[in-house]
mmCIF file of N, CA and C in Angstrom:
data_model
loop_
_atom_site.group_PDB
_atom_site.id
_atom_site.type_symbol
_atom_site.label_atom_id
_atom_site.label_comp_id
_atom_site.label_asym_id
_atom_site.label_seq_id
_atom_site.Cartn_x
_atom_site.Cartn_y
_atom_site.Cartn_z
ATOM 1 N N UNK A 492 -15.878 41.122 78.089
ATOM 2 C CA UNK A 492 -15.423 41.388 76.730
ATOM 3 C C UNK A 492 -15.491 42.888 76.502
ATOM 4 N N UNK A 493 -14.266 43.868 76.150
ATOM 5 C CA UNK A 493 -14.161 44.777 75.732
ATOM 6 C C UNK A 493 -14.879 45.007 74.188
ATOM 7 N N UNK A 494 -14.754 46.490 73.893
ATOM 8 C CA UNK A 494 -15.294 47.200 72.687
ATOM 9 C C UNK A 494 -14.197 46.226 71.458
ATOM 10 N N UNK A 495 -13.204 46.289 71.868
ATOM 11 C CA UNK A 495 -12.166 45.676 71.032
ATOM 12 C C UNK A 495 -12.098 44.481 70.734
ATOM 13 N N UNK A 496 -12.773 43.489 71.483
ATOM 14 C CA UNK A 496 -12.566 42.058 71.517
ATOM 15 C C UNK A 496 -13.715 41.864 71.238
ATOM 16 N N UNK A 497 -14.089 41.915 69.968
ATOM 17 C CA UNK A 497 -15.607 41.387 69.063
ATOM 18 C C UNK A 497 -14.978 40.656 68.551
ATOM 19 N N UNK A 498 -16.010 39.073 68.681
ATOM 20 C CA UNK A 498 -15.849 38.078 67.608
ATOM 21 C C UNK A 498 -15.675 38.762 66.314
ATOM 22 N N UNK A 499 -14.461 38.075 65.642
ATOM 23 C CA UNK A 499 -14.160 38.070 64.135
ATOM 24 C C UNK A 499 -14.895 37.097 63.189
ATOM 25 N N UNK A 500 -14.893 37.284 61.929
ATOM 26 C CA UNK A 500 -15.834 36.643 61.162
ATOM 27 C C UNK A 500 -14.822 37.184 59.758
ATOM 28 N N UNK A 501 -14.335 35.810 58.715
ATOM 29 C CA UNK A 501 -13.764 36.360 57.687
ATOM 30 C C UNK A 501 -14.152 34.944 56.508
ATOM 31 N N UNK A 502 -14.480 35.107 55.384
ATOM 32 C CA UNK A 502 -15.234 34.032 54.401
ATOM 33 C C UNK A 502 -14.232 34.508 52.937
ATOM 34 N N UNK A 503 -13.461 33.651 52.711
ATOM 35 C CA UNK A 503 -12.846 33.727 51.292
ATOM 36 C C UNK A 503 -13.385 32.308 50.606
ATOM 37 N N UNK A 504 -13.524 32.744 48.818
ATOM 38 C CA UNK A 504 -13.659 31.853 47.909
ATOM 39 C C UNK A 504 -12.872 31.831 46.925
ATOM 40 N N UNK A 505 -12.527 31.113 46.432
ATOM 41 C CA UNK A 505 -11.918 30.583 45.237
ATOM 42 C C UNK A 505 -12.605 30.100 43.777
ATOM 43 N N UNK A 506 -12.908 31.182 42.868
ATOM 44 C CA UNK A 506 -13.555 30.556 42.116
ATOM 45 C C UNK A 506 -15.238 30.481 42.302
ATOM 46 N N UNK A 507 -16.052 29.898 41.806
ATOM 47 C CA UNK A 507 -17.139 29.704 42.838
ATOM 48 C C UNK A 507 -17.334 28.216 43.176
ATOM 49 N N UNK A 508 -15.805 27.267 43.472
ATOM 50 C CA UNK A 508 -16.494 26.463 44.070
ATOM 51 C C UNK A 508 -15.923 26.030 45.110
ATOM 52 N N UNK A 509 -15.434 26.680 46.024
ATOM 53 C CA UNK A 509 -14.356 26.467 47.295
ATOM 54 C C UNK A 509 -14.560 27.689 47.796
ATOM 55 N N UNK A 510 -14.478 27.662 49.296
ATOM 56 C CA UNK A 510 -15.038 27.957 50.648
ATOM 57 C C UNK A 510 -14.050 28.307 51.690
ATOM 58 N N UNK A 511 -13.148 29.265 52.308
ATOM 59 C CA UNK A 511 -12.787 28.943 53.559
ATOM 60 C C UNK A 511 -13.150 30.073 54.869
ATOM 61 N N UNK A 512 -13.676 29.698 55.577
ATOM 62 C CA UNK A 512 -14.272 30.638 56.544
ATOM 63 C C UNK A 512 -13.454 29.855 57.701
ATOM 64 N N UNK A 513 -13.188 31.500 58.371
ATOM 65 C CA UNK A 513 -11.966 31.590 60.047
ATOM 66 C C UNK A 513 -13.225 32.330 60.550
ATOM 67 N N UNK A 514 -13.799 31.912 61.870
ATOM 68 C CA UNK A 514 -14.325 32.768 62.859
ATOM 69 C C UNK A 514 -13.335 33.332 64.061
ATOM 70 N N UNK A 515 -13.468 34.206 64.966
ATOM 71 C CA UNK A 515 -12.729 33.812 66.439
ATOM 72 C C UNK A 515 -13.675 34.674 67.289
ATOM 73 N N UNK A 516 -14.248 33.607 68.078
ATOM 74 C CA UNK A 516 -15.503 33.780 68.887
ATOM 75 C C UNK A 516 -15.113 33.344 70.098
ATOM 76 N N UNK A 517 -15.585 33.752 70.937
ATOM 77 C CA UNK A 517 -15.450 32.243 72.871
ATOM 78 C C UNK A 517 -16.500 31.549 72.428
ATOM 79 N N UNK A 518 -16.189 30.700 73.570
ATOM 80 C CA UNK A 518 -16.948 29.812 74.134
ATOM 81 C C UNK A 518 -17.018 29.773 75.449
ATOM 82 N N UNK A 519 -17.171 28.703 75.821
ATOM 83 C CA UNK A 519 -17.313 28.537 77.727
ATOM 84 C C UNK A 519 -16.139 28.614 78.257
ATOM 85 N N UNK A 520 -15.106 28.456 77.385
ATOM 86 C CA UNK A 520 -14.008 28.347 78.055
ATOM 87 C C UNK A 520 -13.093 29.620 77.740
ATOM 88 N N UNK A 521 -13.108 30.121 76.960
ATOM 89 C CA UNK A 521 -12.188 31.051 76.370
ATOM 90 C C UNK A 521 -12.475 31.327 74.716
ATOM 91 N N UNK A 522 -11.754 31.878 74.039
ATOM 92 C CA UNK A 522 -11.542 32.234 72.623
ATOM 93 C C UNK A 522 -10.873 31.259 71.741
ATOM 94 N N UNK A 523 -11.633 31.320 70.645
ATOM 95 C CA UNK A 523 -11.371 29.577 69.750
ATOM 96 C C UNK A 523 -11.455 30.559 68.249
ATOM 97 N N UNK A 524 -10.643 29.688 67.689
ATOM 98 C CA UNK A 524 -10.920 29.868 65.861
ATOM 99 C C UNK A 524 -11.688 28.856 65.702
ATOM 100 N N UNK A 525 -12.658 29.130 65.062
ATOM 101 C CA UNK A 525 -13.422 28.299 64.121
ATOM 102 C C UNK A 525 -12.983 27.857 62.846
ATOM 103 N N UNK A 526 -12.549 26.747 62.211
ATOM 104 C CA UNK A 526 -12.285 27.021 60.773
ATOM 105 C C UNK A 526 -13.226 26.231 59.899
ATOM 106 N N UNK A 527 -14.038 26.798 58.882
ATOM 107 C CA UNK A 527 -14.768 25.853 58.035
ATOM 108 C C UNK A 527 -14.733 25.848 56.657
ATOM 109 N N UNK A 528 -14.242 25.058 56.133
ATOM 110 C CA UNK A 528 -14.021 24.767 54.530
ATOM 111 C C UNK A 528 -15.010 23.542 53.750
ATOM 112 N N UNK A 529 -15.277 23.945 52.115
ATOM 113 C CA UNK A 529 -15.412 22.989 51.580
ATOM 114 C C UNK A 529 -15.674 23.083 50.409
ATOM 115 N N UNK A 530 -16.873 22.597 49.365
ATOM 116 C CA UNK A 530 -17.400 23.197 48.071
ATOM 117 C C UNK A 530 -18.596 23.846 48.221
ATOM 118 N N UNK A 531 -18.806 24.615 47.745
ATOM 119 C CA UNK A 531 -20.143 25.631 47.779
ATOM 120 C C UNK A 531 -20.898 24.562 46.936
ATOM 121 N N UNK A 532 -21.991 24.727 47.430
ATOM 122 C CA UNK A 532 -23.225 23.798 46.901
ATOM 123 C C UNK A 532 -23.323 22.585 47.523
ATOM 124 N N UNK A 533 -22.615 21.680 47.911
ATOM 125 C CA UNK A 533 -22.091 20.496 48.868
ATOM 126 C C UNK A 533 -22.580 20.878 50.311
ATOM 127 N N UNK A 534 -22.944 19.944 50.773
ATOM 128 C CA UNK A 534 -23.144 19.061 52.520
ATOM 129 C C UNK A 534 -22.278 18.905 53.259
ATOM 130 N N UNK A 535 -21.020 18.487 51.953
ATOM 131 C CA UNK A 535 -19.675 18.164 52.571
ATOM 132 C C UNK A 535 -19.025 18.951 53.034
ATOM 133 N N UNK A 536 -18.314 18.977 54.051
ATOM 134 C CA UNK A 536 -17.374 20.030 54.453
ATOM 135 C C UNK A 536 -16.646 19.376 55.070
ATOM 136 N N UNK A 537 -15.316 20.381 56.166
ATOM 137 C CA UNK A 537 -14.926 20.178 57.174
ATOM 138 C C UNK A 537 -14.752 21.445 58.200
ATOM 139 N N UNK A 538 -15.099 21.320 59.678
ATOM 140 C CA UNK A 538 -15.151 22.212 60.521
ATOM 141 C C UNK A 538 -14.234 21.999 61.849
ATOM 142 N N UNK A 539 -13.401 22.486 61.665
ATOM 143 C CA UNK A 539 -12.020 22.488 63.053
ATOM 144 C C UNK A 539 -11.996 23.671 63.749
ATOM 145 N N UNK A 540 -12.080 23.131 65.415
ATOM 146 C CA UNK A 540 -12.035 24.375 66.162
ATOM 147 C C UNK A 540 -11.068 24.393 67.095
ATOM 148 N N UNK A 541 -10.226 25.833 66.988
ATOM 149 C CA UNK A 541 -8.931 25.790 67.604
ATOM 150 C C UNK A 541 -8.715 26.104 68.812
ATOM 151 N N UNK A 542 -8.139 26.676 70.047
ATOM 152 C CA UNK A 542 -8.441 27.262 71.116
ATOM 153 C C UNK A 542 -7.108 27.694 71.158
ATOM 154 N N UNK A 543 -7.786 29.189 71.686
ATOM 155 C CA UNK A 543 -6.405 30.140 71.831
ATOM 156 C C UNK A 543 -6.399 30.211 73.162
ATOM 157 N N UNK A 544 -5.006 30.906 73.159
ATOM 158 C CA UNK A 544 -4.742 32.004 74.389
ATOM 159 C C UNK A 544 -5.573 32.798 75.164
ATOM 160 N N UNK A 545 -5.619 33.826 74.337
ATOM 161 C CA UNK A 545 -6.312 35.355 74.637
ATOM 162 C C UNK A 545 -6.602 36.113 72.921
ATOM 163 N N UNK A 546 -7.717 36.564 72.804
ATOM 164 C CA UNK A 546 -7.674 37.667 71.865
ATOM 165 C C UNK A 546 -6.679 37.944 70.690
ATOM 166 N N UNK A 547 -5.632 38.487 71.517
ATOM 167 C CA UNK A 547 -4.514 38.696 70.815
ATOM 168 C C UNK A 547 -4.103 37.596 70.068
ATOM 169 N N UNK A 548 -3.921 36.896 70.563
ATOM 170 C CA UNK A 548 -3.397 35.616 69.514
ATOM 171 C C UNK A 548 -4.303 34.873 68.591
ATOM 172 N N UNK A 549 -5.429 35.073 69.151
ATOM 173 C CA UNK A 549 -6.555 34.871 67.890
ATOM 174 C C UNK A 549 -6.747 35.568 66.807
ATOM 175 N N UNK A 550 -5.976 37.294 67.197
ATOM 176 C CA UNK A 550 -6.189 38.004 65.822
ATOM 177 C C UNK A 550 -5.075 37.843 64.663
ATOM 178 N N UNK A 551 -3.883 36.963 65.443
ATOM 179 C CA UNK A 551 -2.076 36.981 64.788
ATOM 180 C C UNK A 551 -2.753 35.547 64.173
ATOM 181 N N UNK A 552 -3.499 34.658 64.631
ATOM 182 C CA UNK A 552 -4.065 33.439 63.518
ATOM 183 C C UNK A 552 -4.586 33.493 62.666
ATOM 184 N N UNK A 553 -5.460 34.288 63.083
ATOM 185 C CA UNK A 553 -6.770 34.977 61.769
ATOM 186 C C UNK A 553 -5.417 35.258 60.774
ATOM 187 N N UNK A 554 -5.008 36.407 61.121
ATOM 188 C CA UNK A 554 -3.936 37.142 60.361
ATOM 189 C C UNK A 554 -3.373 36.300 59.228
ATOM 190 N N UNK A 555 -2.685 35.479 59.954
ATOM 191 C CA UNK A 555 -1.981 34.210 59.726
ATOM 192 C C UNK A 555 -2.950 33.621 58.442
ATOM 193 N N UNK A 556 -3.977 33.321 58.412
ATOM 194 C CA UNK A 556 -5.078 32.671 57.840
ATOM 195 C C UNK A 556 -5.181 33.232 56.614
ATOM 196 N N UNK A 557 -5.369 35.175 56.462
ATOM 197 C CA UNK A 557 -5.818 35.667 55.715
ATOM 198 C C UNK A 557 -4.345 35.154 54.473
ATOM 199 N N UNK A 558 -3.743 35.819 55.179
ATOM 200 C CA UNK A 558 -2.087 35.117 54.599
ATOM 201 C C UNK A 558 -1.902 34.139 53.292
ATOM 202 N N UNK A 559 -2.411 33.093 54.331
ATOM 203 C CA UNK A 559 -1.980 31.632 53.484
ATOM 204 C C UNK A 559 -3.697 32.076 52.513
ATOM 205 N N UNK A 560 -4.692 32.285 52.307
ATOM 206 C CA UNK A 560 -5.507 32.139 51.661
ATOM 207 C C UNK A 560 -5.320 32.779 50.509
ATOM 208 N N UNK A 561 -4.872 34.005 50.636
ATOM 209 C CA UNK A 561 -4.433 35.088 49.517
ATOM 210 C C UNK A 561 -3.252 34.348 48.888
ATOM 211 N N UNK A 562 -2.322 33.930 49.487
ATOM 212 C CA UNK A 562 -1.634 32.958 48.782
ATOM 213 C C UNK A 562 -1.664 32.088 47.323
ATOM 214 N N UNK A 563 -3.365 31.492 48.365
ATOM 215 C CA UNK A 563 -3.710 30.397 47.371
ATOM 216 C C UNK A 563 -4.419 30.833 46.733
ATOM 217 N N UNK A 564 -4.653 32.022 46.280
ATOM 218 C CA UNK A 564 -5.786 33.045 45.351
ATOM 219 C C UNK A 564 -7.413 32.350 45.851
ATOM 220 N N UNK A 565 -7.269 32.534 47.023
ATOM 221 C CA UNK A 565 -8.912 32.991 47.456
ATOM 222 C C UNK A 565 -8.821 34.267 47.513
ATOM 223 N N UNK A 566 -10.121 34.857 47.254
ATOM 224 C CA UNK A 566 -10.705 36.007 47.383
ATOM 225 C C UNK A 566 -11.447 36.006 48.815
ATOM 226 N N UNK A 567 -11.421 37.208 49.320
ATOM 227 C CA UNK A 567 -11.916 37.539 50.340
ATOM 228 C C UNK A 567 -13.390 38.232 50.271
ATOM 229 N N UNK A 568 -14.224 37.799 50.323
ATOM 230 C CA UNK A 568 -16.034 38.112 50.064
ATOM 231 C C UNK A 568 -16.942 38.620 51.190
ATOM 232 N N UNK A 569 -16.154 38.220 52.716
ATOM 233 C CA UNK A 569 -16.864 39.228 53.436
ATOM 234 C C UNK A 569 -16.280 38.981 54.672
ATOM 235 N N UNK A 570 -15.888 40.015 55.521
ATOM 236 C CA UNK A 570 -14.589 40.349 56.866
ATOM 237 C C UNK A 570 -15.623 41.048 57.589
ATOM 238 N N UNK A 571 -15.636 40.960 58.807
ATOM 239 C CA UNK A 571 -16.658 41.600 59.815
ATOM 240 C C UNK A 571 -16.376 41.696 61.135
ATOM 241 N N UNK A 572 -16.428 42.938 61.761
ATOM 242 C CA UNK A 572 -16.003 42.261 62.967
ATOM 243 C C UNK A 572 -17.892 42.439 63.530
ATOM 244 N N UNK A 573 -18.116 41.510 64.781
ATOM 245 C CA UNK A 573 -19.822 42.090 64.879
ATOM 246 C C UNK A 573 -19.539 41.888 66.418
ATOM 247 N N UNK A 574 -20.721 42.277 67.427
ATOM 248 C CA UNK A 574 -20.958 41.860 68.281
ATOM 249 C C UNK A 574 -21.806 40.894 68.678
ATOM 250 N N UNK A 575 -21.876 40.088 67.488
ATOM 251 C CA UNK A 575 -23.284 39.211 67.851
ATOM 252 C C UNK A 575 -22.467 38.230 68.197
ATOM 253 N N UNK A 576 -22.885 37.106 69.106
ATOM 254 C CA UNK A 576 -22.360 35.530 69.050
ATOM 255 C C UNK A 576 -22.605 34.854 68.063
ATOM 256 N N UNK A 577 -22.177 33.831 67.742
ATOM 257 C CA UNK A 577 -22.996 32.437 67.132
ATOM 258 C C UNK A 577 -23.281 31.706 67.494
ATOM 259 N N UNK A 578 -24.272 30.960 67.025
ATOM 260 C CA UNK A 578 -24.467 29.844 67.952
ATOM 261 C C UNK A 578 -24.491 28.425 66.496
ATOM 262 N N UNK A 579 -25.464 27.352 67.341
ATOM 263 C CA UNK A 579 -25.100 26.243 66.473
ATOM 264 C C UNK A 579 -25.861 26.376 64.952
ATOM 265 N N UNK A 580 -26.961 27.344 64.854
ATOM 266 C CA UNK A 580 -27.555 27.475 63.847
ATOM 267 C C UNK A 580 -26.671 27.949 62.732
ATOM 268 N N UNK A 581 -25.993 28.500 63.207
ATOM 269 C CA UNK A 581 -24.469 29.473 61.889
ATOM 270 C C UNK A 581 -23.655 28.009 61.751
ATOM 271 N N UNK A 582 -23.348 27.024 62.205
ATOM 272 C CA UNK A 582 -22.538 26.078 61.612
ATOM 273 C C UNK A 582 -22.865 25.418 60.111
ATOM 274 N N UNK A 583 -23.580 25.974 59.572
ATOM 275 C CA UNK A 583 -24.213 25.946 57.915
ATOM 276 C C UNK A 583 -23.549 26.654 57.776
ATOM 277 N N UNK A 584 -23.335 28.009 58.022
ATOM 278 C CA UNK A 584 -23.069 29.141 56.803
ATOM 279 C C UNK A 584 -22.417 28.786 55.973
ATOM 280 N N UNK A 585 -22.339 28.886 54.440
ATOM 281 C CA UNK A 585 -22.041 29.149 53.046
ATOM 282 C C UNK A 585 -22.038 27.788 53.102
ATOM 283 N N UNK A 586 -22.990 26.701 53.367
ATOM 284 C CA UNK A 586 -23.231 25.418 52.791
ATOM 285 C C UNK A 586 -24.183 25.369 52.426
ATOM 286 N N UNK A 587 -24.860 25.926 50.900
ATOM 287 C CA UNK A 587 -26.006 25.487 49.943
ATOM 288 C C UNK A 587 -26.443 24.346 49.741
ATOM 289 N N UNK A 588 -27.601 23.975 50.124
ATOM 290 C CA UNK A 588 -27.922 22.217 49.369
ATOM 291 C C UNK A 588 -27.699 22.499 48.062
ATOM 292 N N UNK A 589 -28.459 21.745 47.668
ATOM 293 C CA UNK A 589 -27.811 21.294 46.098
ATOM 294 C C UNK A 589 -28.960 22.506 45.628
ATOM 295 N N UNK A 590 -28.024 22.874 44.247
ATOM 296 C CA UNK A 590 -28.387 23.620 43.822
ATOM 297 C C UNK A 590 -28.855 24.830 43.790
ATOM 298 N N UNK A 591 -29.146 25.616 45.491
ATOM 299 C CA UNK A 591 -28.892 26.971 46.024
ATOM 300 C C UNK A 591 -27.627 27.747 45.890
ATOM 301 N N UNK A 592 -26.727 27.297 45.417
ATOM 302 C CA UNK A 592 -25.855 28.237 45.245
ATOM 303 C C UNK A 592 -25.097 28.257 43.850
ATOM 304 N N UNK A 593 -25.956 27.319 42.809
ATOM 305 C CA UNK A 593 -25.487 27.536 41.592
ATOM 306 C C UNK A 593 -26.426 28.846 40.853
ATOM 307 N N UNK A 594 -24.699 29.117 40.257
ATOM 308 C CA UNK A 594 -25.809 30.604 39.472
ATOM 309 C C UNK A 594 -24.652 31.768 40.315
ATOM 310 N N UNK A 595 -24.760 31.707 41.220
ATOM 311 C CA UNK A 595 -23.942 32.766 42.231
ATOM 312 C C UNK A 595 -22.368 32.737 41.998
ATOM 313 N N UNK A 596 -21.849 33.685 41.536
ATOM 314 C CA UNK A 596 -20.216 33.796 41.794
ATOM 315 C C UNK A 596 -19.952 34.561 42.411
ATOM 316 N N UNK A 597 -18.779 34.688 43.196
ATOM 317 C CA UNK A 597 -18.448 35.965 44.391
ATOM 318 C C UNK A 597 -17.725 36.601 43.246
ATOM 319 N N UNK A 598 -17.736 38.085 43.839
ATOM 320 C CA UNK A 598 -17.215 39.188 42.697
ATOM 321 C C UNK A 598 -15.558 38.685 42.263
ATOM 322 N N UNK A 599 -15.151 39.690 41.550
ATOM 323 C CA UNK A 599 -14.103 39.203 41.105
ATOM 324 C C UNK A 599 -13.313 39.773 41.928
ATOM 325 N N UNK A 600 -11.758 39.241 42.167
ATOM 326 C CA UNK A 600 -10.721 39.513 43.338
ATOM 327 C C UNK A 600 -9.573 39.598 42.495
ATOM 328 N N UNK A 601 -9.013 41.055 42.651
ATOM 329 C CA UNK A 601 -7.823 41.660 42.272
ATOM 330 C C UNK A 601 -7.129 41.594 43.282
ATOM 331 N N UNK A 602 -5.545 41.045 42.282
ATOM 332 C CA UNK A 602 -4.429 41.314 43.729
ATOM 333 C C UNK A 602 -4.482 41.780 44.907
ATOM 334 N N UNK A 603 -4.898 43.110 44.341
ATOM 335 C CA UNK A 603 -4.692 44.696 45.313
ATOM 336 C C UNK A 603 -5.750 44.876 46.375
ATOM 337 N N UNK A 604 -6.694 44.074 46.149
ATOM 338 C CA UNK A 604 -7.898 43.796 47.165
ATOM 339 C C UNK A 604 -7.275 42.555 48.450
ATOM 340 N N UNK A 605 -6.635 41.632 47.858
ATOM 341 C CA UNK A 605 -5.843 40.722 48.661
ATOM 342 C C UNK A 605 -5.260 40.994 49.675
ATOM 343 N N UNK A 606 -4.051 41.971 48.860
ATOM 344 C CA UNK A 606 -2.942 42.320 49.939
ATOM 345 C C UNK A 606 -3.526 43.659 50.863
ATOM 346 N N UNK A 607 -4.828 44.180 50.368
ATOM 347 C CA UNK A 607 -5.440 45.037 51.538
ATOM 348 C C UNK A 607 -5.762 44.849 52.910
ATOM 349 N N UNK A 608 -7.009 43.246 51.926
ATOM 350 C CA UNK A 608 -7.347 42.528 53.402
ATOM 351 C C UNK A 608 -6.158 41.878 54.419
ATOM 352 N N UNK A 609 -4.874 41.167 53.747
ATOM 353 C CA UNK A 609 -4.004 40.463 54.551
ATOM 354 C C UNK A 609 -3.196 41.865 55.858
ATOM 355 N N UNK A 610 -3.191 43.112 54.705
ATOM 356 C CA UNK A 610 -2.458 44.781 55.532
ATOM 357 C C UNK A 610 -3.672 44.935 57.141
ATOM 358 N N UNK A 611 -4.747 44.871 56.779
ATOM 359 C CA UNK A 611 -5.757 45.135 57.358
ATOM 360 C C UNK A 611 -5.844 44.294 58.713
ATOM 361 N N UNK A 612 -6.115 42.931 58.622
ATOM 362 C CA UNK A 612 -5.699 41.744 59.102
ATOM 363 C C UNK A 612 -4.332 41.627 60.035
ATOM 364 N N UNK A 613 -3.533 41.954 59.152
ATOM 365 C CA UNK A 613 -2.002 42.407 60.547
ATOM 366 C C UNK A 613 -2.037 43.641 61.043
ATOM 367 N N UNK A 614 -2.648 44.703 60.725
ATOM 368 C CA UNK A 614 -2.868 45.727 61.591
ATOM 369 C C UNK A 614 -3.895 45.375 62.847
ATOM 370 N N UNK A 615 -4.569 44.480 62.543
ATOM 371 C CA UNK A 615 -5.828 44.321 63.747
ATOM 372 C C UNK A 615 -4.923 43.641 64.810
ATOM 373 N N UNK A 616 -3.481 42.919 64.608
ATOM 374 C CA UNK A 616 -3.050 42.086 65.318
ATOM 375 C C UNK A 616 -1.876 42.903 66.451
ATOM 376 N N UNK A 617 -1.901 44.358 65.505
ATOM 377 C CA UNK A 617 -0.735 45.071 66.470
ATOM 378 C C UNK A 617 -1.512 45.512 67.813
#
């Protein structure tokens, strides 16, 4: 894995009670999107994992992702690229039991913050 090919990590909300988080990490086999959605505060979710190509086409999905979310007026709350892995302990993230995440709203999301992250997002893909 190159300097360039760090797992991605991107978490938009809607409101404060909807969730959608895109990872693109490997695995044993190659490079996968992670996708995990649901209600903040809820158990419930759903978690689908995709398998790419190469890199590249994991960043034109992401891309793709940021896209349709801004669309649907999610806000984008935190984009990262890191070098860390994940492992199975991160398959929680942004699932509060009950009542840990009432009280909390993600900041507020202007247009112009949207179409930054989606500019940002297709530049990572050129």
């Amino acid at each position: 894995m190159t300097a360039t090919e760090e797992p991605l990590r991107y978490r938009w909300q809607r409101g404060d009670r909807r969730y959608y988080e895109a990872r693109l990490q490997r695995d044993l086999f190659g490079w996968v999107i992670v996708r995990i959605w649901g209600r903040v505060g809820s158990r419930l979710g759903q978690v689908r994992t995709v398998p790419v190509d190469n890199y590249r086409e994991g960043e034109a999905v992401v891309a793709e992702i940021a896209r349709r979310r801004a669309a649907r007026r999610y806000c984008l709350v935190a984009g990262q690229r890191t070098s860390l892995q994940w492992g199975p302990q991160d398959a929680g993230f942004g699932r509060e039991g009950p009542g840990e995440g009432v009280g909390r709203r993600p900041p507020a999301c202007a247009p112009a913050e949207a179409t930054q992250a989606i500019g940002r997002a297709r530049r990572a893909t050129r």
